[in-house]
mmCIF file of C-alpha atoms in Angstrom:
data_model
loop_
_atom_site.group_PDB
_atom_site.id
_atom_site.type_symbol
_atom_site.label_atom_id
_atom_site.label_comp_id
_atom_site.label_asym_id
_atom_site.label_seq_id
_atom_site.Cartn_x
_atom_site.Cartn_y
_atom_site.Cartn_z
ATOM 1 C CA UNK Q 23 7.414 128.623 81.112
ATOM 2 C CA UNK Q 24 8.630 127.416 77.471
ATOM 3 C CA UNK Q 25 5.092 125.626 76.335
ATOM 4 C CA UNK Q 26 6.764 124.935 73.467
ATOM 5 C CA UNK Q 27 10.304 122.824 74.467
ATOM 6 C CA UNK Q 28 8.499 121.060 76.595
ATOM 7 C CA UNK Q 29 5.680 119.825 74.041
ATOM 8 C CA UNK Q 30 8.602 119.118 71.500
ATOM 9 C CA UNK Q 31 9.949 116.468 74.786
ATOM 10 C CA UNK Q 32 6.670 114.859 74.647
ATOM 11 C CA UNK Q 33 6.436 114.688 71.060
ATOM 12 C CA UNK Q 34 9.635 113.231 70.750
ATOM 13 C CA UNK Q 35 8.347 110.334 73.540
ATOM 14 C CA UNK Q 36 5.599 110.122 71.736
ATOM 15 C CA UNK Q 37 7.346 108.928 68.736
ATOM 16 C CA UNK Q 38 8.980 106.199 71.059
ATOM 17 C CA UNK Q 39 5.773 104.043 70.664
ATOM 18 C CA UNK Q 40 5.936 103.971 66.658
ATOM 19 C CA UNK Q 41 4.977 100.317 65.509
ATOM 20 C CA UNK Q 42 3.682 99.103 68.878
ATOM 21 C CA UNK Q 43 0.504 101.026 69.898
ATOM 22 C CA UNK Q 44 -1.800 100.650 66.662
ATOM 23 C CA UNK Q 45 -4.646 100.974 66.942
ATOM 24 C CA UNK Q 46 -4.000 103.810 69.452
ATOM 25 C CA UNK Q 47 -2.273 107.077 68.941
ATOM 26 C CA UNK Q 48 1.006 108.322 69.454
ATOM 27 C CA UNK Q 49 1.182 109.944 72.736
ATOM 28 C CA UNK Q 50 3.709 111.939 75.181
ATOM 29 C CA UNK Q 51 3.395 113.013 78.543
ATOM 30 C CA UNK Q 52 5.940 115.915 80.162
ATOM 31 C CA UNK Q 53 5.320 117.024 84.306
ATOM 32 C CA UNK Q 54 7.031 120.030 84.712
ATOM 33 C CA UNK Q 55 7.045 121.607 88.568
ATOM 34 C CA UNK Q 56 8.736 124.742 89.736
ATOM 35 C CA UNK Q 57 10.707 125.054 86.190
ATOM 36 C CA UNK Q 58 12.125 121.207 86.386
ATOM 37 C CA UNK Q 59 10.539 118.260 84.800
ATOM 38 C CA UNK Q 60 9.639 115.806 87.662
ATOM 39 C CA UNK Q 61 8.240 112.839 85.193
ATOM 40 C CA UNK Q 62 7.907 112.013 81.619
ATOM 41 C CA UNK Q 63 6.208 108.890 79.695
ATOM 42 C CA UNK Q 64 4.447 107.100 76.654
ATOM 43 C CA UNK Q 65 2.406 105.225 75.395
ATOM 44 C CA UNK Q 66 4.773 102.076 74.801
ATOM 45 C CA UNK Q 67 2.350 99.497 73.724
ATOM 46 C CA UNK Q 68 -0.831 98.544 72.781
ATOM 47 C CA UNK Q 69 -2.993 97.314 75.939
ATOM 48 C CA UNK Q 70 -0.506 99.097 78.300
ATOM 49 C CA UNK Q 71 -0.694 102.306 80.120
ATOM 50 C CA UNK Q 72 -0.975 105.517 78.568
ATOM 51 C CA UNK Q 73 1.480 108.482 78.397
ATOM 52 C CA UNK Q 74 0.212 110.254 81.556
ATOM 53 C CA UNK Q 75 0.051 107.108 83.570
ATOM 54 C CA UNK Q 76 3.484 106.283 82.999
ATOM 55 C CA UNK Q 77 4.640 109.927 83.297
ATOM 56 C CA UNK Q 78 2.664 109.927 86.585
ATOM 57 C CA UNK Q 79 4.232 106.511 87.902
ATOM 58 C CA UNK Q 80 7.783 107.746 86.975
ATOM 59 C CA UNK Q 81 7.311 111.518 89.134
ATOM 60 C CA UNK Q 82 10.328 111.960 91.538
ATOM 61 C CA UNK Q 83 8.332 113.951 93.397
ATOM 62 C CA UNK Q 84 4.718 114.810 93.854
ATOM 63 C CA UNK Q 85 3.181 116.141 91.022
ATOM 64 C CA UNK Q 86 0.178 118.517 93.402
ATOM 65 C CA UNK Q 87 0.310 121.440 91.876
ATOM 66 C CA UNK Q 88 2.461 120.398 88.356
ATOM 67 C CA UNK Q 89 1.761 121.479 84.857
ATOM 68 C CA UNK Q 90 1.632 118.484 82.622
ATOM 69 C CA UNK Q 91 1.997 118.618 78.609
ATOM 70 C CA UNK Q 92 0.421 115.929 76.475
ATOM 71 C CA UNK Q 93 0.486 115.905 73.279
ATOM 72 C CA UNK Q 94 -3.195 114.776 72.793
ATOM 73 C CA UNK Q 95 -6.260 115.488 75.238
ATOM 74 C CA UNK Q 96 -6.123 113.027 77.471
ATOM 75 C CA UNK Q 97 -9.245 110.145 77.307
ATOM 76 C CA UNK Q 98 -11.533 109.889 79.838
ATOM 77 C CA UNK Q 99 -13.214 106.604 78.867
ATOM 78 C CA UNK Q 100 -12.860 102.707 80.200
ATOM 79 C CA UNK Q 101 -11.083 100.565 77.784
ATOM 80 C CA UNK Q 102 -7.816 98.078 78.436
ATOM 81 C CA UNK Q 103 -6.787 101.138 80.793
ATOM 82 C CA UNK Q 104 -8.578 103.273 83.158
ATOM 83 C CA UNK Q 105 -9.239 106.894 82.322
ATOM 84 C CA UNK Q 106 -6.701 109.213 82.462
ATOM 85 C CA UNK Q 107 -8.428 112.404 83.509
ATOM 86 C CA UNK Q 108 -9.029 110.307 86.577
ATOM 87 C CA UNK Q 109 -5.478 109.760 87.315
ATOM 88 C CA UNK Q 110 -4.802 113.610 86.435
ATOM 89 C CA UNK Q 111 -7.358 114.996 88.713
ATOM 90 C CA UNK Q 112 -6.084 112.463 91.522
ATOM 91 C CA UNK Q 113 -2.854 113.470 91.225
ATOM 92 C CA UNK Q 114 -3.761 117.093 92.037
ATOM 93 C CA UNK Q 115 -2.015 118.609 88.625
ATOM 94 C CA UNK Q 116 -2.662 122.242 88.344
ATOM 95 C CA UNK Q 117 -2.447 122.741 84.872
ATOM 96 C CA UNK Q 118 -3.143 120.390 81.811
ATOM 97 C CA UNK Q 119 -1.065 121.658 78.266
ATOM 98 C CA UNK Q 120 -2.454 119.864 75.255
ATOM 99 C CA UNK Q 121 -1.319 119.175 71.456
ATOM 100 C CA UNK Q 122 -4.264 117.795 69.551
ATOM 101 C CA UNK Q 123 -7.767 117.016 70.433
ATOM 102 C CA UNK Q 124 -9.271 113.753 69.972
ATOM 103 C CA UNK Q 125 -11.393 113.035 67.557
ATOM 104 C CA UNK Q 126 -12.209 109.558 69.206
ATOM 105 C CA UNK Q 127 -16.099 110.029 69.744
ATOM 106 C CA UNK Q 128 -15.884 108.573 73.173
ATOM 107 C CA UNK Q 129 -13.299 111.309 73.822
ATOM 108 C CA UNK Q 130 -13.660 114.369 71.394
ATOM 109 C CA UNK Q 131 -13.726 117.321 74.082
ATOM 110 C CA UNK Q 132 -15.217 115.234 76.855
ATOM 111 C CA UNK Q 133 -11.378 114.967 78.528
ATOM 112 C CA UNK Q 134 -11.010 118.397 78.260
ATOM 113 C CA UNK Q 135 -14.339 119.222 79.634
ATOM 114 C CA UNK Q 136 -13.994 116.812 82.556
ATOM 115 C CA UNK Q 137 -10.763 118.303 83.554
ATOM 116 C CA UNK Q 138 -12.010 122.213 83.444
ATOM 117 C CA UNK Q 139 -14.608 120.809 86.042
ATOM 118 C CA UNK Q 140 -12.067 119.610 88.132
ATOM 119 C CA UNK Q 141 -11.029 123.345 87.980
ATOM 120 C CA UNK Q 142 -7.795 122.034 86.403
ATOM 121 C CA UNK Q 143 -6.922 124.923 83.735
ATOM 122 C CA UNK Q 144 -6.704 123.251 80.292
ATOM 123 C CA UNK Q 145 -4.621 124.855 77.558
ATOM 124 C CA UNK Q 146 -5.047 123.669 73.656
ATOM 125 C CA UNK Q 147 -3.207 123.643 70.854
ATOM 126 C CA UNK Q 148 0.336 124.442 71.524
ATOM 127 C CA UNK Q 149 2.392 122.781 68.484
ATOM 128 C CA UNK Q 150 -0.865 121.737 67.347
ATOM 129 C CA UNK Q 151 0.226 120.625 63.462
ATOM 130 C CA UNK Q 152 3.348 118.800 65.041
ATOM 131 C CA UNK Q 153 1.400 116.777 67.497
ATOM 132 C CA UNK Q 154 -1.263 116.414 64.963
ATOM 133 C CA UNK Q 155 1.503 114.594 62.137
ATOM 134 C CA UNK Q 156 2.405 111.882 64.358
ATOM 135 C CA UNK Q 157 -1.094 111.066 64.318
ATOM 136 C CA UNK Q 158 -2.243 110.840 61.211
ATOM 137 C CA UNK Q 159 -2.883 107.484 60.908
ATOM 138 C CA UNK Q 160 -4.708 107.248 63.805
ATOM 139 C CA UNK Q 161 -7.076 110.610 63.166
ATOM 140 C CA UNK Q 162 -7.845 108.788 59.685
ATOM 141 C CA UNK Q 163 -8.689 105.399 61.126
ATOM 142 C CA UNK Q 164 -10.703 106.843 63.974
ATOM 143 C CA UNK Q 165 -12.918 108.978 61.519
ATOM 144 C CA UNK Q 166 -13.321 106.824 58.904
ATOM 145 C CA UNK Q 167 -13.278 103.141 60.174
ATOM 146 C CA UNK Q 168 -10.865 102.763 56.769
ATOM 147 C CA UNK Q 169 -7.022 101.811 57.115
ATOM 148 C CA UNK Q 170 -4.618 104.812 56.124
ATOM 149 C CA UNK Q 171 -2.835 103.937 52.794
ATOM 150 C CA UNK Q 172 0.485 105.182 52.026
ATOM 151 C CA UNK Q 173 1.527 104.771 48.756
ATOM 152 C CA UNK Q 174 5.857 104.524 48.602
ATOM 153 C CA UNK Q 175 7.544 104.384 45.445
ATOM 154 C CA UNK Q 176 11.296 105.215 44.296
ATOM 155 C CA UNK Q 177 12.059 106.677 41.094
ATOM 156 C CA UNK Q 178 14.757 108.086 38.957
ATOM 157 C CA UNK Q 179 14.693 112.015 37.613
ATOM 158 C CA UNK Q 180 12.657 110.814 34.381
ATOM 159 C CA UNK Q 181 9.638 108.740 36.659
ATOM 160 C CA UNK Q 182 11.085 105.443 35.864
ATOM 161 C CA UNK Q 183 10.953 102.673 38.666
ATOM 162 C CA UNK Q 184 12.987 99.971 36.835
ATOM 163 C CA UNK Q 185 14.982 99.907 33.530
ATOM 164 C CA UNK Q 186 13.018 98.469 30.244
ATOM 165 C CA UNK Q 187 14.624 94.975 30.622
ATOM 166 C CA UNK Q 188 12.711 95.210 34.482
ATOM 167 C CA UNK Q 189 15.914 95.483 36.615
ATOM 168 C CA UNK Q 190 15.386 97.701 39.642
ATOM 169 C CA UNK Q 191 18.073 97.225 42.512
ATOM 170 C CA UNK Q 192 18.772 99.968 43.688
ATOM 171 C CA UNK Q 193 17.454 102.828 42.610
ATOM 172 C CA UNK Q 194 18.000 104.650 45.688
ATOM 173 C CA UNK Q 195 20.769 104.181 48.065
ATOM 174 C CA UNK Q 196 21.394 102.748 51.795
ATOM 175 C CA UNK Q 197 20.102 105.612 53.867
ATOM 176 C CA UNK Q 198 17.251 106.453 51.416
ATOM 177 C CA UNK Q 199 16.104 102.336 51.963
ATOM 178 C CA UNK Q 200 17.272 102.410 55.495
ATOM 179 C CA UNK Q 201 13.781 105.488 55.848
ATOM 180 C CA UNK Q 202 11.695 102.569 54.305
ATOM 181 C CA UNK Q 203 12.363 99.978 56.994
ATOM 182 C CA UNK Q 204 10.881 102.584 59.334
ATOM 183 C CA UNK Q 205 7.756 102.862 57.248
ATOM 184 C CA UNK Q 206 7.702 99.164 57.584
ATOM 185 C CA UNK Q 207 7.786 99.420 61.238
ATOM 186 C CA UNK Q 208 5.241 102.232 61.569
ATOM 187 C CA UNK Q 209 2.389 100.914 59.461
ATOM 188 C CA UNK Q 210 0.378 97.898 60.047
ATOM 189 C CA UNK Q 211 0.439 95.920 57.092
ATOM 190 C CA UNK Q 212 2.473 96.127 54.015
ATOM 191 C CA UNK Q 213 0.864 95.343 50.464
ATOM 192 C CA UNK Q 214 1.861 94.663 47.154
ATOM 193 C CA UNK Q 215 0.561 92.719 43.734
ATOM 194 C CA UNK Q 216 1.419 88.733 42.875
ATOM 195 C CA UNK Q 217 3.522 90.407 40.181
ATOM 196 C CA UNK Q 218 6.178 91.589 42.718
ATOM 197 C CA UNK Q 219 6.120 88.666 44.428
ATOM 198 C CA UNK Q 220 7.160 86.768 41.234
ATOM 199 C CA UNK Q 221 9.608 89.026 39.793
ATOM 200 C CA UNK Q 222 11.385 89.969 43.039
ATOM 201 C CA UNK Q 223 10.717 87.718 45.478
ATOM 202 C CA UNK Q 224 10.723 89.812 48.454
ATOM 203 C CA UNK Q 225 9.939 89.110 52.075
ATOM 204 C CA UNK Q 226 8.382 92.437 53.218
ATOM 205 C CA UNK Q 227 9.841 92.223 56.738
ATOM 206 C CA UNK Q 228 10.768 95.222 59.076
ATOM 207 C CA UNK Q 229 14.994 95.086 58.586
ATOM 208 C CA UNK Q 230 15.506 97.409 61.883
ATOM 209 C CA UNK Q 231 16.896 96.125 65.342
ATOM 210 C CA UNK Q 232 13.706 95.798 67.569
ATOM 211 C CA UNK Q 233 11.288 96.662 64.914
ATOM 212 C CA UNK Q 234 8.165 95.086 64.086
ATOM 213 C CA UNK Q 235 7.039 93.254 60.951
ATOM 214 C CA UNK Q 236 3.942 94.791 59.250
ATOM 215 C CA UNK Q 237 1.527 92.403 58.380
ATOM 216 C CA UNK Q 238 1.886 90.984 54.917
ATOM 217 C CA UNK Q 239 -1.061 91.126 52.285
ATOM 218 C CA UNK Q 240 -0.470 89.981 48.456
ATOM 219 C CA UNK Q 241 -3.728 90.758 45.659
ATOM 220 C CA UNK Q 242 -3.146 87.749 43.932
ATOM 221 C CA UNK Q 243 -6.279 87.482 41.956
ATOM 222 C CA UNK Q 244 -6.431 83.952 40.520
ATOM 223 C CA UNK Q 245 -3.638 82.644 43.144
ATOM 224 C CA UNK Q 246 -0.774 82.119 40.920
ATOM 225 C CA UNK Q 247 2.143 82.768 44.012
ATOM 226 C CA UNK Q 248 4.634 80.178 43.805
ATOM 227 C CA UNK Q 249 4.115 78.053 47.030
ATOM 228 C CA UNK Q 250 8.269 78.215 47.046
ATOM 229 C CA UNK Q 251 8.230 82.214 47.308
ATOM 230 C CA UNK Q 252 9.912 83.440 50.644
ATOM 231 C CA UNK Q 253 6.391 85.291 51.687
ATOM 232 C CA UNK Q 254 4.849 81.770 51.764
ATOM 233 C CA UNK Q 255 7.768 79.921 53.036
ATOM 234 C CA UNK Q 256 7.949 82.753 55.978
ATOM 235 C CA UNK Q 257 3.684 82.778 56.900
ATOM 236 C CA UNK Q 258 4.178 80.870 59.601
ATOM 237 C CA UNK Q 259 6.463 83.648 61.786
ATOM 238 C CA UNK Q 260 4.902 86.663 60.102
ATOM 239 C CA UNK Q 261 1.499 87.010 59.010
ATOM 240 C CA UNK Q 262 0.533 87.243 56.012
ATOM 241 C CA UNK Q 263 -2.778 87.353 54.028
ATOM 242 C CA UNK Q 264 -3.696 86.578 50.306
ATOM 243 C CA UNK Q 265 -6.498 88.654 48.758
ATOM 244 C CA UNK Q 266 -7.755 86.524 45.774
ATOM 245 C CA UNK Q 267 -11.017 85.719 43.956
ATOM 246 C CA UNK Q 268 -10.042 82.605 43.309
ATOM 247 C CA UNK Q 269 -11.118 79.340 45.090
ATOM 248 C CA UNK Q 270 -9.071 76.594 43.784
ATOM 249 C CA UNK Q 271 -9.077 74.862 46.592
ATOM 250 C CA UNK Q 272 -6.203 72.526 46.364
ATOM 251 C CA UNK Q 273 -3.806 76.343 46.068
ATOM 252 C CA UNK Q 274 -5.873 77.447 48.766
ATOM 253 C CA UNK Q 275 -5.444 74.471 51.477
ATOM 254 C CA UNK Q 276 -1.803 74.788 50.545
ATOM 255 C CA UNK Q 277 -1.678 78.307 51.161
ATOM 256 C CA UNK Q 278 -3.317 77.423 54.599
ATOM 257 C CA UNK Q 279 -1.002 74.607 55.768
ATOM 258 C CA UNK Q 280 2.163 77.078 55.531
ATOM 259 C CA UNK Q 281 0.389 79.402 57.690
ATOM 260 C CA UNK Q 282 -0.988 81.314 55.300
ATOM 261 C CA UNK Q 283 -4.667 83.356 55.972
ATOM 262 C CA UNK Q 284 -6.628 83.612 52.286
ATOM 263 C CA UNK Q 285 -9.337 85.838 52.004
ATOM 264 C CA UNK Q 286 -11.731 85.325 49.236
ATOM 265 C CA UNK Q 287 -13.182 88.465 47.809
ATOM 266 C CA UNK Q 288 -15.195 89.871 44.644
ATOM 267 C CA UNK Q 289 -13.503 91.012 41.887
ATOM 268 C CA UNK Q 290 -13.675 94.391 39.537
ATOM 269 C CA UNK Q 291 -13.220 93.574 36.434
ATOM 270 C CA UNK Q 292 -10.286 91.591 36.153
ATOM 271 C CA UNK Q 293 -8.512 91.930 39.399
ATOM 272 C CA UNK Q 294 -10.054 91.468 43.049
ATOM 273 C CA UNK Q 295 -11.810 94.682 43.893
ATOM 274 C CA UNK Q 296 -9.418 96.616 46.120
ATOM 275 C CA UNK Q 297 -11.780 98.689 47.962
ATOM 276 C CA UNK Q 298 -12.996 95.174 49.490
ATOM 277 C CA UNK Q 299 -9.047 94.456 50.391
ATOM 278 C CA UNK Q 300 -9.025 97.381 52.047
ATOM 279 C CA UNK Q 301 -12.288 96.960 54.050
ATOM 280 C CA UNK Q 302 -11.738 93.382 54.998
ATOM 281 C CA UNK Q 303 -7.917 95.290 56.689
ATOM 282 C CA UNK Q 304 -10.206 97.236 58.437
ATOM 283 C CA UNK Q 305 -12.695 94.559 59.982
ATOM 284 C CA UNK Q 306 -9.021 93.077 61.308
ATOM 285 C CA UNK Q 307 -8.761 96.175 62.869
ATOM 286 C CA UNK Q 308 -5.532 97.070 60.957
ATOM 287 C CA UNK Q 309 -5.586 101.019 61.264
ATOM 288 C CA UNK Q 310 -2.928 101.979 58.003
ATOM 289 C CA UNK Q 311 -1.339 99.960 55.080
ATOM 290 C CA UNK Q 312 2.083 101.033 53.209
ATOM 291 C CA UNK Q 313 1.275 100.158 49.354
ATOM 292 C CA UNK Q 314 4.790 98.956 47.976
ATOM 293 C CA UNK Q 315 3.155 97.487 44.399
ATOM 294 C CA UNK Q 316 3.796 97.815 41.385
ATOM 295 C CA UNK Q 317 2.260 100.283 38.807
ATOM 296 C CA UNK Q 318 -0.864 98.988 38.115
ATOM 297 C CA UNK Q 319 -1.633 98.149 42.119
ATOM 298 C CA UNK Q 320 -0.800 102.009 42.593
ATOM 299 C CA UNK Q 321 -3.334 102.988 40.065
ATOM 300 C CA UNK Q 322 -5.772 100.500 41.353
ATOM 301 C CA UNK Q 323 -5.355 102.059 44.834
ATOM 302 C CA UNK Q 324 -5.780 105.589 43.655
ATOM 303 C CA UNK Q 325 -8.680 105.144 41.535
ATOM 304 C CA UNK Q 326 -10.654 103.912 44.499
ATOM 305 C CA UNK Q 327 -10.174 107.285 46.183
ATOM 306 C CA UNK Q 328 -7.829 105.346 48.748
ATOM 307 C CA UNK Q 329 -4.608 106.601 48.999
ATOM 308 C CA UNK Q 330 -4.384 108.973 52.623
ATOM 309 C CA UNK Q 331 -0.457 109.764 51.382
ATOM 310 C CA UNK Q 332 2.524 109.461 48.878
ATOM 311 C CA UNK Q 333 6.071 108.833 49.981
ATOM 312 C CA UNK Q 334 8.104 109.222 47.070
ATOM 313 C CA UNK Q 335 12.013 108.627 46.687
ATOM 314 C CA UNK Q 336 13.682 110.485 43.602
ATOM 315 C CA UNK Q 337 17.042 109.064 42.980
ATOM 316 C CA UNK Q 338 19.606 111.092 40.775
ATOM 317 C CA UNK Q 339 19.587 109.031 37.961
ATOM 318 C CA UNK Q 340 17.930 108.849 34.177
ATOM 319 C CA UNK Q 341 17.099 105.398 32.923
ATOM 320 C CA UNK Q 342 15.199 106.337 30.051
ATOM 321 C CA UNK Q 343 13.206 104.174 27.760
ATOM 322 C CA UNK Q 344 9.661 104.175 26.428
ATOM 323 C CA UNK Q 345 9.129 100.839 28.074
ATOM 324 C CA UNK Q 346 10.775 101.089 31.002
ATOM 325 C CA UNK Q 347 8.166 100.793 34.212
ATOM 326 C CA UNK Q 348 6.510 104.182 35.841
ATOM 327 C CA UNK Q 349 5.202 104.122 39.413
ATOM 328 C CA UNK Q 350 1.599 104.794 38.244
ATOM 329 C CA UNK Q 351 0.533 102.669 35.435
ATOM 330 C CA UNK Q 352 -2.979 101.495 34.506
ATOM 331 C CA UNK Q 353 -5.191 103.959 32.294
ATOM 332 C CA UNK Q 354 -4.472 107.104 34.125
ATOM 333 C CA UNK Q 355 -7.095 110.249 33.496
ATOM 334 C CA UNK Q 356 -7.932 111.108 30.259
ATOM 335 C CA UNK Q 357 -7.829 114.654 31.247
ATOM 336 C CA UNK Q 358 -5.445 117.029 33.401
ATOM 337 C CA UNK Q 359 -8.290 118.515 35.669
ATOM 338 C CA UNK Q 360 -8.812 114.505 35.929
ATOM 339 C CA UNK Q 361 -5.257 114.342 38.117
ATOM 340 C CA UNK Q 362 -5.301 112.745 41.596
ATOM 341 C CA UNK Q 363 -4.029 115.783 43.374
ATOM 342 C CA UNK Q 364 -1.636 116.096 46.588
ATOM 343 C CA UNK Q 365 -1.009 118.834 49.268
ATOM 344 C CA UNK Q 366 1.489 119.549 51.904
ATOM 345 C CA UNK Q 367 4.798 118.639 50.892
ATOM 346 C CA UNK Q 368 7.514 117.623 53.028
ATOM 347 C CA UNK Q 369 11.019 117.653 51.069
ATOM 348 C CA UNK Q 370 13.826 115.783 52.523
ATOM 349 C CA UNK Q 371 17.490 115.157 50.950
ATOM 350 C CA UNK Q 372 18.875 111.694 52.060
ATOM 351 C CA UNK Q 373 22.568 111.839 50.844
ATOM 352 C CA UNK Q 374 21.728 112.130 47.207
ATOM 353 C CA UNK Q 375 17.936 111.299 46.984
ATOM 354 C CA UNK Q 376 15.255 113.311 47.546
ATOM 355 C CA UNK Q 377 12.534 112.265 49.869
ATOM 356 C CA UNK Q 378 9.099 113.975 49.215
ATOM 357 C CA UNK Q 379 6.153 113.145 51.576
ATOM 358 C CA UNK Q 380 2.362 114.362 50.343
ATOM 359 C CA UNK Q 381 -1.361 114.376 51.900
ATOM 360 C CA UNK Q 382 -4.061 113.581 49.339
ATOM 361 C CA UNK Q 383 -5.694 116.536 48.817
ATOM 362 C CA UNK Q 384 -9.458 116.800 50.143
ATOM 363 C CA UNK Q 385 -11.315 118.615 47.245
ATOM 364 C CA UNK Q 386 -15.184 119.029 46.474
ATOM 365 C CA UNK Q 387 -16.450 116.772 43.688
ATOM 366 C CA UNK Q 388 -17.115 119.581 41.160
ATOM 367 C CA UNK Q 389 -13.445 120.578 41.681
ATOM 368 C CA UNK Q 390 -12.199 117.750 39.526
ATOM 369 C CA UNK Q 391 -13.642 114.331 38.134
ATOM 370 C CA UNK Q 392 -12.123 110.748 38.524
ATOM 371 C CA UNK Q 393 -12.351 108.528 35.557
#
């Protein structure tokens, strides 16, 4: 039996559930009896069945006897859904074929150990760092309690992300922009600085048929968004949260009556402190952020060790031009062992742009300092 093609079939149902299951992972489930795959499922939305479940419920036949490949170990805990190592050793499945463990503490081997007592033969790890990607967001917020924080930029060849008089549109083209609308749909909440909001008036929505809208979050320090911006205008259908350390309350109440949440938080030095941004997300229980700011936001959010992963967009263009804006602004390091480093790359072309995708490299503290 191919362990492998049929673990790519569950990954790719696994990626079926991007943008509805956060918290929870991105799962797959492929039954395969006598050769022939009898059932398949995912996890489709939050609250909702899991992958084998479904895969279980949608068997032609019996699956006694039936090899089934999941692309993470299957839980074995009460929560909106039964167990699924019950419903796998009920079902009389021969054979369980897994991705990735899960490093859910009320999980984390117990699934796999349950089964093996069921005398249900458990094999690990096949397409292990595949099954493990579509989960990154989800091993990060389950080991850390902290949202995962993608930072996306587009650039030209020479770093810039907007000419010196500020314009910006487009830098990349259609298909390049038509990749960040599925960011938008796969992480949680979107954020950016009061600065965007005022030069560009965006609306941060999910532009794909059937996607999802991320949540909204502005750091807007002393609350200077314009009450008329489309982000306000639209907090009603979409939500949408101001970080501030202000507490003007006539702004405030405003804010509030067009639907707007405002959370009031300390500040470091001039700006509110990000790392408390990012830890009042989490307390929502939102599980991974895409950082679409500005240059100084995106130094903010690196300086307080925060950023999980950089999506980058290089477009084939030179703007030039000593004041023209960079993605990374702020102070930066005063030294080169200083840099923020990144590992793993993952190039891409899209038409003409380049797509690069990096991890944040995980490095002992006497490897490198942070200013």
């Amino acid at each position: 039996m191919d362990f492998e093609f049929f673990m790519h079939r569950a990954i790719e149902l696994a990626k079926k559930g991007t943008g509805y299951v956060n918290p929870n992972p991105l799962v797959g489930a492929v039954i395969v009896k006598n050769g022939k795959v009898i059932g398949e499922g995912y996890h489709e939305k939050y609250g909702q069945l899991h992958a084998e479940r479904n895969a279980l419920a949608n068997c032609i036949e019996s699956a006694e006897g039936a090899t089934i490949f999941v692309t993470l170990e299957p839980c074995c805990h009460y929560g909106k859904t039964p167990p699924c190592t019950e419903a796998i050793i009920e079902s009389k499945i021969a054979k369980v074929v897994i991705g990735s463990k899960d490093p859910n503490p009320k999980v984390a081997g117990k699934g796999i150990e349950i089964l093996k007592n069921a005398g249900i033969e458990v094999i690990e790890g096949i397409l292990k760092e595949e099954c493990d990607k579509i989960n990154d967001v989800f091993f990060h917020y389950i080991s850390t309690n902290m949202p995962f924080v993608a930072m996306k930029y587009a650039m030209t060849m020479d770093g810039k992300i907007a000419t010196y008089t500020g314009k910006s549109q487009w830098i990349t083209g259609e298909k390049a922009r038509q990749t960040v609308q599925e960011s938008r749909n796969r992480y949680s909440a979107i954020m950016v600085g009061v600065g965007t909001v005022c030069k560009d008036d965006p609306l941060l929505t999910c532009r794909i048929e059937g996607g999802r809208n991320p949540i909204r979050v502005v750091c807007d320090t002393n609350l200077s968004i314009p009450l008329a911006s489309k982000i306000v205008q639209t907090a009603k259908d979409i939500p949408t949260i101001i970080a501030c350390s202000s507490s003007e309350k006539e702004k405030i109440t405003s804010l509030q009556n067009y639907g707007c949440q405002v959370a009031i938080l300390p500040k470091d030095g001039k700006h509110v402190n990000i790392m408390e941004v990012i830890k009042f997300l989490a307390d929502k229980k939102i599980d991974s952020v895409l950082l679409e700011g500005g240059g100084e936001l995106n130094f903010s959010v690196l300086k307080s060790g925060l950023v999980s992963k950089a999506e980058v967009y290089i477009a084939p263009k030179i703007f030039g031009g000593r004041d023209a804006k960079t993605a990374v602004e702020g102070n930066g390091v005063e030294e080169v062992d200083m840099a923020y480093y990144f590992e793993k790359p993952m190039v891409t072309m899209i038409d003409s742009d380049v797509f690069l995708e990096y991890y944040k490299k995980e490095v002992k503290a006497d490897v490198y300092r942070h200013s």
